[in-house]
Amino acid sequence: MALQHKRILVTGGAGFLGSHLCERLVSAGHEVLCIDNFYTGSKRNLTGLLKCPQFELMRHDITFPIYLEVDEIYNLACPASPIHYQYDPVQTTKTSVHGSINMLGLAKRIKAKILQASTSEVYGDPEVHPQDESYWGRVNPIGPRSCYDEGKRCAETLFFDYRRQHNLSIKVARIFNTYGPRMQPNDGRVVSNFIVQALTGQQISIYGDGKQTRSFCYVDDLIDGLVRLMDTDDGVTGPINLGNPVEFTMMELAETVLELTGSKSSIEFKPLPTDDPRQRQPNIARARDTLGWAPSVQLRDGLGKTITYFDNLLRGQHEGAA
Ligand code: NAD
Ligand code: UDP
């Protein structure tokens, strides 16, 4: 069957996940419009696409309304690393709440399907393990992470209210920690921090005792899950967990990064940030059943590709500075 050509809007398309998604959609033959305010994203992430006639990039902040005609909207705009989302917490909440209202209003007017990039942070510091979609979460509403967690929770509420009230075709993906090329070297997330520290001979910074866990999904797997979710029938709304269920402690992650880079860096322990979740692992039964999706990239393989990316990036910066 011939592929149906679609016009697709990706908000936050100049960011880490958004740029990979834009590439995937353009290579599938679609016309992609990316809007981004470049808060954490950059044109550099889109270098391969900027000359492509099917791709268009527009500077725009989704907290302001916009009028466009598209068939589908992937709403990814929102800073995702704790350093960046806590830098301007009011803007973070506005991006999730006002931004979602604007994108949902747009979807309603033009009758487009709309997908929200939600997050495992809606589960907060969970008492249920692994987390499945029926769990309502344990989130601090007034802490330093709340701008992100509660903003994303409110965005989910808005998506489901637009569904109930206006019968919109919505899709909500709860994304668990994802890593890969184009993460920013300075965004403070654990994978990028450990790799950059290992490659530059700095100490590996473990927050707390390193026994807290996360489950890391490689970017290509995640993008595959998002596209599959968007392609489902109208009856499938989610929320659907997308993540890799293989769980690691931060100590195990540090040891693996040291081994794969061959680095001699030592480990230093630093204070655990406020409200840092102790454990996180997705139950992906719903994604398996509904989307036929499961991640296929093992942590060591994904880390290898990410290390190569950062190695090239750091060498380029070094040579540029010389
Ligand atoms: P990122 O910071 O690399 O990308 C976010 C993009 O959104 C950036 O390009 C930024 O400039 C843009 N942006 C921010 N505020 C905006 C606004 N008001 N208007 C327009 N553009 C704006 O982060 P990412 O890791 O690519 O995450 C993308 C989405 O996926 C986010 O919504 C995030 O919450 C979600 N998510 C990511 C992860 C992960 O592990 N990477 C996990 C859970 C959820
Ligand atoms: N972390 C760490 N060292 C770092 C950065 C993060 O030990 O240099 C820990 C952090 O405290 C958390 C885990 O790694 O327990 C994942 O942090 P990240 O910011 O990547 O994601 P999130 O906490 O949002 O899941």
mmCIF file of C-alpha atoms and ligand atoms in Angstrom:
data_model
loop_
_atom_site.group_PDB
_atom_site.id
_atom_site.type_symbol
_atom_site.label_atom_id
_atom_site.label_comp_id
_atom_site.label_asym_id
_atom_site.label_seq_id
_atom_site.Cartn_x
_atom_site.Cartn_y
_atom_site.Cartn_z
ATOM 1 C CA MET A 1 0.000 0.000 0.000
ATOM 2 C CA ALA A 2 1.392 3.440 -0.900
ATOM 3 C CA LEU A 3 2.383 5.640 2.005
ATOM 4 C CA GLN A 4 -0.049 8.410 2.808
ATOM 5 C CA HIS A 5 1.747 11.751 2.579
ATOM 6 C CA LYS A 6 1.004 13.917 5.609
ATOM 7 C CA ARG A 7 1.781 17.437 6.803
ATOM 8 C CA ILE A 8 3.128 17.097 10.310
ATOM 9 C CA LEU A 9 3.913 19.708 12.965
ATOM 10 C CA VAL A 10 6.623 18.896 15.512
ATOM 11 C CA THR A 11 6.861 21.358 18.409
ATOM 12 C CA GLY A 12 10.246 21.308 20.129
ATOM 13 C CA GLY A 13 11.619 19.806 16.932
ATOM 14 C CA ALA A 14 15.060 21.399 17.359
ATOM 15 C CA GLY A 15 15.657 19.499 20.595
ATOM 16 C CA PHE A 16 17.149 16.088 21.292
ATOM 17 C CA LEU A 17 14.102 13.881 20.662
ATOM 18 C CA GLY A 18 12.384 16.335 18.309
ATOM 19 C CA SER A 19 15.270 16.442 15.837
ATOM 20 C CA HIS A 20 15.372 12.641 15.605
ATOM 21 C CA LEU A 21 11.607 12.590 15.139
ATOM 22 C CA CYS A 22 11.741 15.217 12.341
ATOM 23 C CA GLU A 23 14.384 13.132 10.553
ATOM 24 C CA ARG A 24 12.301 9.984 10.878
ATOM 25 C CA LEU A 25 9.164 11.673 9.528
ATOM 26 C CA VAL A 26 10.926 13.379 6.603
ATOM 27 C CA SER A 27 12.638 10.135 5.621
ATOM 28 C CA ALA A 28 9.212 8.446 5.644
ATOM 29 C CA GLY A 29 8.148 10.941 2.959
ATOM 30 C CA HIS A 30 6.130 13.406 5.049
ATOM 31 C CA GLU A 31 6.218 17.194 5.021
ATOM 32 C CA VAL A 32 7.448 18.407 8.406
ATOM 33 C CA LEU A 33 7.067 21.809 10.008
ATOM 34 C CA CYS A 34 9.201 22.261 13.111
ATOM 35 C CA ILE A 35 8.479 25.058 15.580
ATOM 36 C CA ASP A 36 10.870 25.802 18.405
ATOM 37 C CA ASN A 37 11.895 28.791 20.518
ATOM 38 C CA PHE A 38 15.490 27.446 20.791
ATOM 39 C CA TYR A 39 15.351 27.502 24.583
ATOM 40 C CA THR A 40 17.276 24.235 24.768
ATOM 41 C CA GLY A 41 17.227 23.173 21.121
ATOM 42 C CA SER A 42 19.410 24.432 18.283
ATOM 43 C CA LYS A 43 19.558 24.656 14.504
ATOM 44 C CA ARG A 44 22.692 22.520 14.677
ATOM 45 C CA ASN A 45 20.510 19.534 15.609
ATOM 46 C CA LEU A 46 18.715 19.973 12.283
ATOM 47 C CA THR A 47 21.755 20.486 10.040
ATOM 48 C CA GLY A 48 20.895 17.456 7.923
ATOM 49 C CA LEU A 49 17.329 18.677 7.334
ATOM 50 C CA LEU A 50 17.648 22.413 6.716
ATOM 51 C CA LYS A 51 18.243 22.048 2.971
ATOM 52 C CA CYS A 52 15.505 19.473 2.564
ATOM 53 C CA PRO A 53 12.463 20.866 0.681
ATOM 54 C CA GLN A 54 10.040 18.767 2.760
ATOM 55 C CA PHE A 55 11.287 20.385 5.969
ATOM 56 C CA GLU A 56 10.555 23.838 7.367
ATOM 57 C CA LEU A 57 11.814 25.417 10.592
ATOM 58 C CA MET A 58 10.052 28.308 12.324
ATOM 59 C CA ARG A 59 11.076 30.147 15.513
ATOM 60 C CA HIS A 60 7.991 30.268 17.702
ATOM 61 C CA ASP A 61 7.144 29.916 21.384
ATOM 62 C CA ILE A 62 4.126 27.642 21.864
ATOM 63 C CA THR A 63 2.917 29.664 24.842
ATOM 64 C CA PHE A 64 1.626 32.009 22.106
ATOM 65 C CA PRO A 65 -1.118 30.927 19.678
ATOM 66 C CA ILE A 66 -0.258 29.987 16.123
ATOM 67 C CA TYR A 67 -2.387 29.380 13.035
ATOM 68 C CA LEU A 68 -1.303 26.575 10.698
ATOM 69 C CA GLU A 69 -2.781 23.766 8.617
ATOM 70 C CA VAL A 70 -1.412 20.274 9.299
ATOM 71 C CA ASP A 71 -2.711 16.707 9.645
ATOM 72 C CA GLU A 72 -0.834 15.699 12.797
ATOM 73 C CA ILE A 73 0.854 17.437 15.723
ATOM 74 C CA TYR A 74 3.599 15.977 17.908
ATOM 75 C CA ASN A 75 3.831 18.247 20.967
ATOM 76 C CA LEU A 76 7.381 17.840 22.284
ATOM 77 C CA ALA A 77 8.188 21.442 23.225
ATOM 78 C CA CYS A 78 9.352 21.620 26.857
ATOM 79 C CA PRO A 79 12.809 21.591 28.421
ATOM 80 C CA ALA A 80 13.409 18.078 29.772
ATOM 81 C CA SER A 81 16.548 18.164 31.903
ATOM 82 C CA PRO A 82 16.222 19.225 35.554
ATOM 83 C CA ILE A 83 18.830 22.007 35.166
ATOM 84 C CA HIS A 84 16.991 23.548 32.244
ATOM 85 C CA TYR A 85 13.417 23.144 33.447
ATOM 86 C CA GLN A 86 14.300 24.544 36.885
ATOM 87 C CA TYR A 87 16.147 27.557 35.419
ATOM 88 C CA ASP A 88 12.839 29.326 34.589
ATOM 89 C CA PRO A 89 10.173 27.237 36.327
ATOM 90 C CA VAL A 90 7.293 29.596 35.502
ATOM 91 C CA GLN A 91 8.103 29.369 31.793
ATOM 92 C CA THR A 92 8.307 25.559 32.149
ATOM 93 C CA THR A 93 4.784 25.378 33.571
ATOM 94 C CA LYS A 94 3.546 27.860 30.957
ATOM 95 C CA THR A 95 5.053 25.733 28.172
ATOM 96 C CA SER A 96 3.245 22.610 29.368
ATOM 97 C CA VAL A 97 -0.057 24.302 30.246
ATOM 98 C CA HIS A 98 -0.499 27.341 27.957
ATOM 99 C CA GLY A 99 1.469 25.540 25.253
ATOM 100 C CA SER A 100 -0.810 22.504 25.403
ATOM 101 C CA ILE A 101 -3.917 24.702 25.356
ATOM 102 C CA ASN A 102 -2.611 26.449 22.234
ATOM 103 C CA MET A 103 -1.710 23.200 20.480
ATOM 104 C CA LEU A 104 -4.999 21.533 21.472
ATOM 105 C CA GLY A 105 -6.914 24.597 20.256
ATOM 106 C CA LEU A 106 -5.037 24.375 16.959
ATOM 107 C CA ALA A 107 -5.768 20.630 16.678
ATOM 108 C CA LYS A 108 -9.449 21.275 17.377
ATOM 109 C CA ARG A 109 -9.742 23.998 14.722
ATOM 110 C CA ILE A 110 -7.991 22.006 11.988
ATOM 111 C CA LYS A 111 -9.196 18.532 13.150
ATOM 112 C CA ALA A 112 -5.643 17.211 13.481
ATOM 113 C CA LYS A 113 -4.472 14.234 15.544
ATOM 114 C CA ILE A 114 -2.301 15.389 18.417
ATOM 115 C CA LEU A 115 0.303 13.514 20.467
ATOM 116 C CA GLN A 116 1.645 14.727 23.804
ATOM 117 C CA ALA A 117 5.184 13.900 24.946
ATOM 118 C CA SER A 118 4.365 13.233 28.577
ATOM 119 C CA THR A 119 6.777 11.704 31.024
ATOM 120 C CA SER A 120 7.426 9.087 33.668
ATOM 121 C CA GLU A 121 7.746 12.078 36.024
ATOM 122 C CA VAL A 122 3.938 12.022 36.287
ATOM 123 C CA TYR A 123 4.539 9.019 38.582
ATOM 124 C CA GLY A 124 6.851 11.124 40.802
ATOM 125 C CA ASP A 125 8.742 9.076 43.409
ATOM 126 C CA PRO A 126 6.623 5.944 42.951
ATOM 127 C CA GLU A 127 5.399 3.421 45.548
ATOM 128 C CA VAL A 128 4.335 1.082 42.720
ATOM 129 C CA HIS A 129 7.114 -0.728 40.899
ATOM 130 C CA PRO A 130 7.374 -1.153 37.958
ATOM 131 C CA GLN A 131 4.996 1.655 37.026
ATOM 132 C CA ASP A 132 1.988 0.870 34.860
ATOM 133 C CA GLU A 133 -0.378 3.415 33.392
ATOM 134 C CA SER A 134 -3.102 2.840 35.999
ATOM 135 C CA TYR A 135 -0.835 4.200 38.767
ATOM 136 C CA TRP A 136 -1.740 7.808 39.677
ATOM 137 C CA GLY A 137 1.684 8.758 40.965
ATOM 138 C CA ARG A 138 3.258 10.349 44.012
ATOM 139 C CA VAL A 139 4.251 13.869 43.088
ATOM 140 C CA ASN A 140 5.250 16.795 45.292
ATOM 141 C CA PRO A 141 3.136 19.743 44.058
ATOM 142 C CA ILE A 142 5.354 22.471 45.561
ATOM 143 C CA GLY A 143 8.976 21.327 45.118
ATOM 144 C CA PRO A 144 11.679 22.318 42.606
ATOM 145 C CA ARG A 145 10.665 19.517 40.190
ATOM 146 C CA SER A 146 6.957 20.408 40.368
ATOM 147 C CA CYS A 147 7.028 22.925 37.494
ATOM 148 C CA TYR A 148 7.884 20.033 35.197
ATOM 149 C CA ASP A 149 5.967 17.176 36.857
ATOM 150 C CA GLU A 150 2.754 19.074 37.593
ATOM 151 C CA GLY A 151 2.937 20.955 34.284
ATOM 152 C CA LYS A 152 3.046 17.613 32.460
ATOM 153 C CA ARG A 153 0.248 16.211 34.654
ATOM 154 C CA CYS A 154 -1.926 19.231 33.876
ATOM 155 C CA ALA A 155 -1.123 18.824 30.175
ATOM 156 C CA GLU A 156 -2.408 15.230 30.357
ATOM 157 C CA THR A 157 -5.599 16.523 32.030
ATOM 158 C CA LEU A 158 -6.067 19.039 29.220
ATOM 159 C CA PHE A 159 -5.542 16.379 26.557
ATOM 160 C CA PHE A 160 -8.182 14.110 28.109
ATOM 161 C CA ASP A 161 -10.613 16.997 28.648
ATOM 162 C CA TYR A 162 -10.272 18.033 25.000
ATOM 163 C CA ARG A 163 -11.007 14.396 24.135
ATOM 164 C CA ARG A 164 -14.115 14.258 26.373
ATOM 165 C CA GLN A 165 -15.355 17.756 25.597
ATOM 166 C CA HIS A 166 -14.428 18.152 21.926
ATOM 167 C CA ASN A 167 -13.835 14.566 20.799
ATOM 168 C CA LEU A 168 -10.274 15.305 19.704
ATOM 169 C CA SER A 169 -8.055 12.496 18.479
ATOM 170 C CA ILE A 170 -5.392 12.481 21.211
ATOM 171 C CA LYS A 171 -2.378 10.292 21.993
ATOM 172 C CA VAL A 172 -0.467 10.547 25.269
ATOM 173 C CA ALA A 173 2.976 8.906 25.530
ATOM 174 C CA ARG A 174 4.635 8.657 28.954
ATOM 175 C CA ILE A 175 8.298 8.695 28.026
ATOM 176 C CA PHE A 176 10.868 7.208 30.408
ATOM 177 C CA ASN A 177 14.539 8.295 30.486
ATOM 178 C CA THR A 178 15.808 8.344 26.913
ATOM 179 C CA TYR A 179 19.385 8.889 25.767
ATOM 180 C CA GLY A 180 21.438 9.045 22.586
ATOM 181 C CA PRO A 181 23.277 11.363 20.184
ATOM 182 C CA ARG A 182 22.294 15.080 20.386
ATOM 183 C CA MET A 183 21.762 15.138 24.115
ATOM 184 C CA GLN A 184 23.444 18.343 25.210
ATOM 185 C CA PRO A 185 26.821 17.869 26.908
ATOM 186 C CA ASN A 186 25.918 20.367 29.642
ATOM 187 C CA ASP A 187 22.262 19.578 30.318
ATOM 188 C CA GLY A 188 22.973 17.748 33.570
ATOM 189 C CA ARG A 189 21.232 14.497 32.671
ATOM 190 C CA VAL A 190 22.982 11.465 33.987
ATOM 191 C CA VAL A 191 23.976 9.759 30.728
ATOM 192 C CA SER A 192 25.469 12.882 29.155
ATOM 193 C CA ASN A 193 27.165 13.881 32.430
ATOM 194 C CA PHE A 194 28.833 10.506 32.967
ATOM 195 C CA ILE A 195 30.001 10.187 29.342
ATOM 196 C CA VAL A 196 31.424 13.725 29.155
ATOM 197 C CA GLN A 197 33.109 13.308 32.550
ATOM 198 C CA ALA A 198 34.615 9.963 31.512
ATOM 199 C CA LEU A 199 35.857 11.298 28.164
ATOM 200 C CA THR A 200 37.413 14.416 29.672
ATOM 201 C CA GLY A 201 39.003 12.700 32.681
ATOM 202 C CA GLN A 202 36.801 14.449 35.246
ATOM 203 C CA GLN A 203 35.390 12.656 38.279
ATOM 204 C CA ILE A 204 32.092 10.827 37.687
ATOM 205 C CA SER A 205 29.462 12.640 39.775
ATOM 206 C CA ILE A 206 27.096 10.211 41.476
ATOM 207 C CA TYR A 207 24.300 11.936 43.364
ATOM 208 C CA GLY A 208 23.389 10.211 46.631
ATOM 209 C CA ASP A 209 24.598 6.637 47.165
ATOM 210 C CA GLY A 210 24.153 5.623 43.508
ATOM 211 C CA LYS A 211 21.618 2.940 44.407
ATOM 212 C CA GLN A 212 18.693 4.834 42.851
ATOM 213 C CA THR A 213 17.542 3.260 39.601
ATOM 214 C CA ARG A 214 16.469 4.368 36.153
ATOM 215 C CA SER A 215 15.600 2.461 32.959
ATOM 216 C CA PHE A 216 17.231 3.890 29.851
ATOM 217 C CA CYS A 217 15.741 3.755 26.365
ATOM 218 C CA TYR A 218 17.809 4.430 23.242
ATOM 219 C CA VAL A 219 16.460 7.296 21.142
ATOM 220 C CA ASP A 220 15.785 5.239 17.968
ATOM 221 C CA ASP A 221 13.546 2.837 19.904
ATOM 222 C CA LEU A 222 11.662 5.700 21.502
ATOM 223 C CA ILE A 223 11.015 7.486 18.200
ATOM 224 C CA ASP A 224 9.709 4.229 16.765
ATOM 225 C CA GLY A 225 7.253 4.006 19.672
ATOM 226 C CA LEU A 226 6.043 7.593 19.203
ATOM 227 C CA VAL A 227 5.401 7.090 15.481
ATOM 228 C CA ARG A 228 3.576 3.813 16.119
ATOM 229 C CA LEU A 229 1.396 5.499 18.724
ATOM 230 C CA MET A 230 0.501 8.352 16.364
ATOM 231 C CA ASP A 231 -0.433 5.798 13.695
ATOM 232 C CA THR A 232 -3.022 4.027 15.882
ATOM 233 C CA ASP A 233 -6.787 4.292 15.406
ATOM 234 C CA ASP A 234 -8.814 7.064 16.950
ATOM 235 C CA GLY A 235 -9.843 4.782 19.847
ATOM 236 C CA VAL A 236 -6.279 4.553 21.155
ATOM 237 C CA THR A 237 -5.558 7.547 23.370
ATOM 238 C CA GLY A 238 -3.030 6.208 25.880
ATOM 239 C CA PRO A 239 -1.542 7.065 28.216
ATOM 240 C CA ILE A 240 1.060 4.563 27.090
ATOM 241 C CA ASN A 241 4.430 4.047 28.743
ATOM 242 C CA LEU A 242 7.353 4.149 26.317
ATOM 243 C CA GLY A 243 10.677 3.142 27.794
ATOM 244 C CA ASN A 244 13.122 0.319 28.223
ATOM 245 C CA PRO A 245 12.157 -1.918 31.149
ATOM 246 C CA VAL A 246 15.739 -2.983 31.903
ATOM 247 C CA GLU A 247 16.602 -1.185 35.143
ATOM 248 C CA PHE A 248 20.059 -0.084 36.344
ATOM 249 C CA THR A 249 21.432 1.661 39.418
ATOM 250 C CA MET A 250 23.371 4.856 38.791
ATOM 251 C CA MET A 251 26.453 3.062 40.141
ATOM 252 C CA GLU A 252 26.032 0.346 37.485
ATOM 253 C CA LEU A 253 25.617 3.017 34.826
ATOM 254 C CA ALA A 254 28.814 4.764 35.971
ATOM 255 C CA GLU A 255 30.763 1.492 35.911
ATOM 256 C CA THR A 256 29.497 0.643 32.418
ATOM 257 C CA VAL A 257 30.420 4.095 31.077
ATOM 258 C CA LEU A 258 33.903 3.794 32.614
ATOM 259 C CA GLU A 259 34.383 0.374 31.049
ATOM 260 C CA LEU A 260 33.123 1.371 27.578
ATOM 261 C CA THR A 261 35.195 4.571 27.438
ATOM 262 C CA GLY A 262 38.280 2.960 29.014
ATOM 263 C CA SER A 263 38.429 6.049 31.254
ATOM 264 C CA LYS A 264 40.500 6.208 34.446
ATOM 265 C CA SER A 265 38.132 8.751 36.038
ATOM 266 C CA SER A 266 37.322 8.140 39.699
ATOM 267 C CA ILE A 267 33.845 8.361 41.203
ATOM 268 C CA GLU A 268 32.784 11.195 43.508
ATOM 269 C CA PHE A 269 29.576 11.223 45.553
ATOM 270 C CA LYS A 270 27.521 14.419 45.644
ATOM 271 C CA PRO A 271 24.284 15.299 47.506
ATOM 272 C CA LEU A 272 21.070 13.828 46.117
ATOM 273 C CA PRO A 273 18.851 16.557 44.589
ATOM 274 C CA THR A 274 15.499 17.280 46.310
ATOM 275 C CA ASP A 275 12.684 14.848 45.412
ATOM 276 C CA ASP A 276 14.973 12.677 43.272
ATOM 277 C CA PRO A 277 12.923 9.490 42.579
ATOM 278 C CA ARG A 278 14.457 6.333 44.149
ATOM 279 C CA GLN A 279 13.417 3.964 41.409
ATOM 280 C CA ARG A 280 11.869 3.995 37.978
ATOM 281 C CA GLN A 281 10.996 1.191 35.603
ATOM 282 C CA PRO A 282 8.222 1.130 33.006
ATOM 283 C CA ASN A 283 5.723 -1.660 32.685
ATOM 284 C CA ILE A 284 5.393 -1.725 28.877
ATOM 285 C CA ALA A 285 2.675 -4.385 28.557
ATOM 286 C CA ARG A 286 0.260 -1.834 27.097
ATOM 287 C CA ALA A 287 2.778 -0.676 24.470
ATOM 288 C CA ARG A 288 3.528 -4.288 23.542
ATOM 289 C CA ASP A 289 -0.180 -5.158 23.191
ATOM 290 C CA THR A 290 -1.414 -1.969 21.545
ATOM 291 C CA LEU A 291 1.557 -0.962 19.397
ATOM 292 C CA GLY A 292 3.442 -4.229 19.001
ATOM 293 C CA TRP A 293 6.368 -2.211 20.323
ATOM 294 C CA ALA A 294 9.293 -3.079 22.552
ATOM 295 C CA PRO A 295 12.761 -1.547 22.645
ATOM 296 C CA SER A 296 15.476 -3.503 20.867
ATOM 297 C CA VAL A 297 18.704 -1.610 21.646
ATOM 298 C CA GLN A 298 20.683 -2.885 24.650
ATOM 299 C CA LEU A 299 22.173 -0.293 26.995
ATOM 300 C CA ARG A 300 25.771 -1.168 26.107
ATOM 301 C CA ASP A 301 25.092 -0.781 22.360
ATOM 302 C CA GLY A 302 23.217 2.496 22.785
ATOM 303 C CA LEU A 303 25.893 3.838 25.118
ATOM 304 C CA GLY A 304 28.547 2.901 22.548
ATOM 305 C CA LYS A 305 26.837 5.049 19.889
ATOM 306 C CA THR A 306 26.320 7.891 22.336
ATOM 307 C CA ILE A 307 29.962 7.781 23.455
ATOM 308 C CA THR A 308 31.072 7.978 19.801
ATOM 309 C CA TYR A 309 28.818 11.018 19.329
ATOM 310 C CA PHE A 310 30.199 12.849 22.374
ATOM 311 C CA ASP A 311 33.765 11.886 21.524
ATOM 312 C CA ASN A 312 33.398 13.487 18.071
ATOM 313 C CA LEU A 313 31.631 16.520 19.524
ATOM 314 C CA LEU A 314 34.302 17.122 22.154
ATOM 315 C CA ARG A 315 37.143 16.620 19.651
ATOM 316 C CA GLY A 316 35.431 19.113 17.294
ATOM 317 C CA GLN A 317 35.120 21.663 20.102
ATOM 318 C CA HIS A 318 38.737 21.124 21.072
ATOM 319 C CA GLU A 319 39.987 21.462 17.497
ATOM 320 C CA GLY A 320 37.735 24.495 16.967
ATOM 321 C CA ALA A 321 39.299 26.139 20.013
ATOM 322 C CA ALA A 322 42.888 25.326 18.987
HETATM 323 P P1 NAD B 1 15.030 19.063 24.753
HETATM 324 O O1 NAD B 1 15.196 20.074 25.829
HETATM 325 O O2 NAD B 1 16.238 18.616 23.995
HETATM 326 O O3 NAD B 1 13.961 19.529 23.677
HETATM 327 C C1 NAD B 1 12.865 20.373 23.979
HETATM 328 C C2 NAD B 1 12.694 21.345 22.834
HETATM 329 O O4 NAD B 1 11.558 22.181 23.104
HETATM 330 C C3 NAD B 1 13.898 22.264 22.636
HETATM 331 O O5 NAD B 1 14.238 22.323 21.282
HETATM 332 C C4 NAD B 1 13.387 23.619 23.161
HETATM 333 O O6 NAD B 1 14.049 24.703 22.572
HETATM 334 C C5 NAD B 1 11.918 23.533 22.811
HETATM 335 N N1 NAD B 1 11.044 24.386 23.626
HETATM 336 C C6 NAD B 1 11.034 24.527 24.973
HETATM 337 N N2 NAD B 1 10.061 25.396 25.346
HETATM 338 C C7 NAD B 1 9.447 25.805 24.193
HETATM 339 C C8 NAD B 1 8.387 26.681 23.924
HETATM 340 N N3 NAD B 1 7.738 27.346 24.902
HETATM 341 N N4 NAD B 1 8.021 26.881 22.631
HETATM 342 C C9 NAD B 1 8.662 26.232 21.623
HETATM 343 N N5 NAD B 1 9.686 25.376 21.831
HETATM 344 C C10 NAD B 1 10.071 25.163 23.099
HETATM 345 O O7 NAD B 1 14.314 17.799 25.439
HETATM 346 P P2 NAD B 1 14.012 16.351 24.871
HETATM 347 O O8 NAD B 1 14.762 15.385 25.696
HETATM 348 O O9 NAD B 1 14.154 16.334 23.396
HETATM 349 O O10 NAD B 1 12.477 16.209 25.264
HETATM 350 C C11 NAD B 1 11.436 16.416 24.310
HETATM 351 C C12 NAD B 1 10.095 16.166 24.978
HETATM 352 O O11 NAD B 1 10.033 14.830 25.477
HETATM 353 C C13 NAD B 1 9.809 17.085 26.167
HETATM 354 O O12 NAD B 1 8.460 17.453 26.147
HETATM 355 C C14 NAD B 1 10.109 16.216 27.354
HETATM 356 O O13 NAD B 1 9.360 16.605 28.475
HETATM 357 C C15 NAD B 1 9.712 14.840 26.849
HETATM 358 N N6 NAD B 1 10.431 13.782 27.568
HETATM 359 C C16 NAD B 1 11.753 13.538 27.324
HETATM 360 C C17 NAD B 1 12.407 12.551 28.037
HETATM 361 C C18 NAD B 1 13.862 12.230 27.807
HETATM 362 O O14 NAD B 1 14.411 11.356 28.499
HETATM 363 N N7 NAD B 1 14.540 12.834 26.866
HETATM 364 C C19 NAD B 1 11.723 11.828 29.024
HETATM 365 C C20 NAD B 1 10.382 12.121 29.254
HETATM 366 C C21 NAD B 1 9.742 13.091 28.507
HETATM 367 N N1 UDP B 2 22.455 11.722 38.526
HETATM 368 C C1 UDP B 2 23.722 11.428 39.006
HETATM 369 N N2 UDP B 2 24.784 12.141 38.549
HETATM 370 C C2 UDP B 2 24.654 13.109 37.604
HETATM 371 C C3 UDP B 2 23.357 13.410 37.097
HETATM 372 C C4 UDP B 2 22.280 12.704 37.593
HETATM 373 O O1 UDP B 2 23.889 10.535 39.854
HETATM 374 O O2 UDP B 2 25.678 13.698 37.223
HETATM 375 C C5 UDP B 2 21.314 10.932 39.002
HETATM 376 C C6 UDP B 2 20.089 11.753 39.421
HETATM 377 O O3 UDP B 2 20.202 12.140 40.784
HETATM 378 C C7 UDP B 2 18.973 10.754 39.192
HETATM 379 C C8 UDP B 2 19.456 9.940 37.975
HETATM 380 O O4 UDP B 2 20.864 10.157 37.915
HETATM 381 O O5 UDP B 2 18.846 9.898 40.304
HETATM 382 C C9 UDP B 2 18.813 10.370 36.671
HETATM 383 O O6 UDP B 2 18.954 11.776 36.530
HETATM 384 P P1 UDP B 2 18.478 12.567 35.233
HETATM 385 O O7 UDP B 2 18.588 14.021 35.572
HETATM 386 O O8 UDP B 2 19.214 12.069 34.050
HETATM 387 O O9 UDP B 2 16.958 12.123 35.025
HETATM 388 P P2 UDP B 2 15.669 12.136 35.990
HETATM 389 O O10 UDP B 2 16.099 12.351 37.417
HETATM 390 O O11 UDP B 2 14.848 13.244 35.472
HETATM 391 O O12 UDP B 2 15.105 10.795 35.779
#
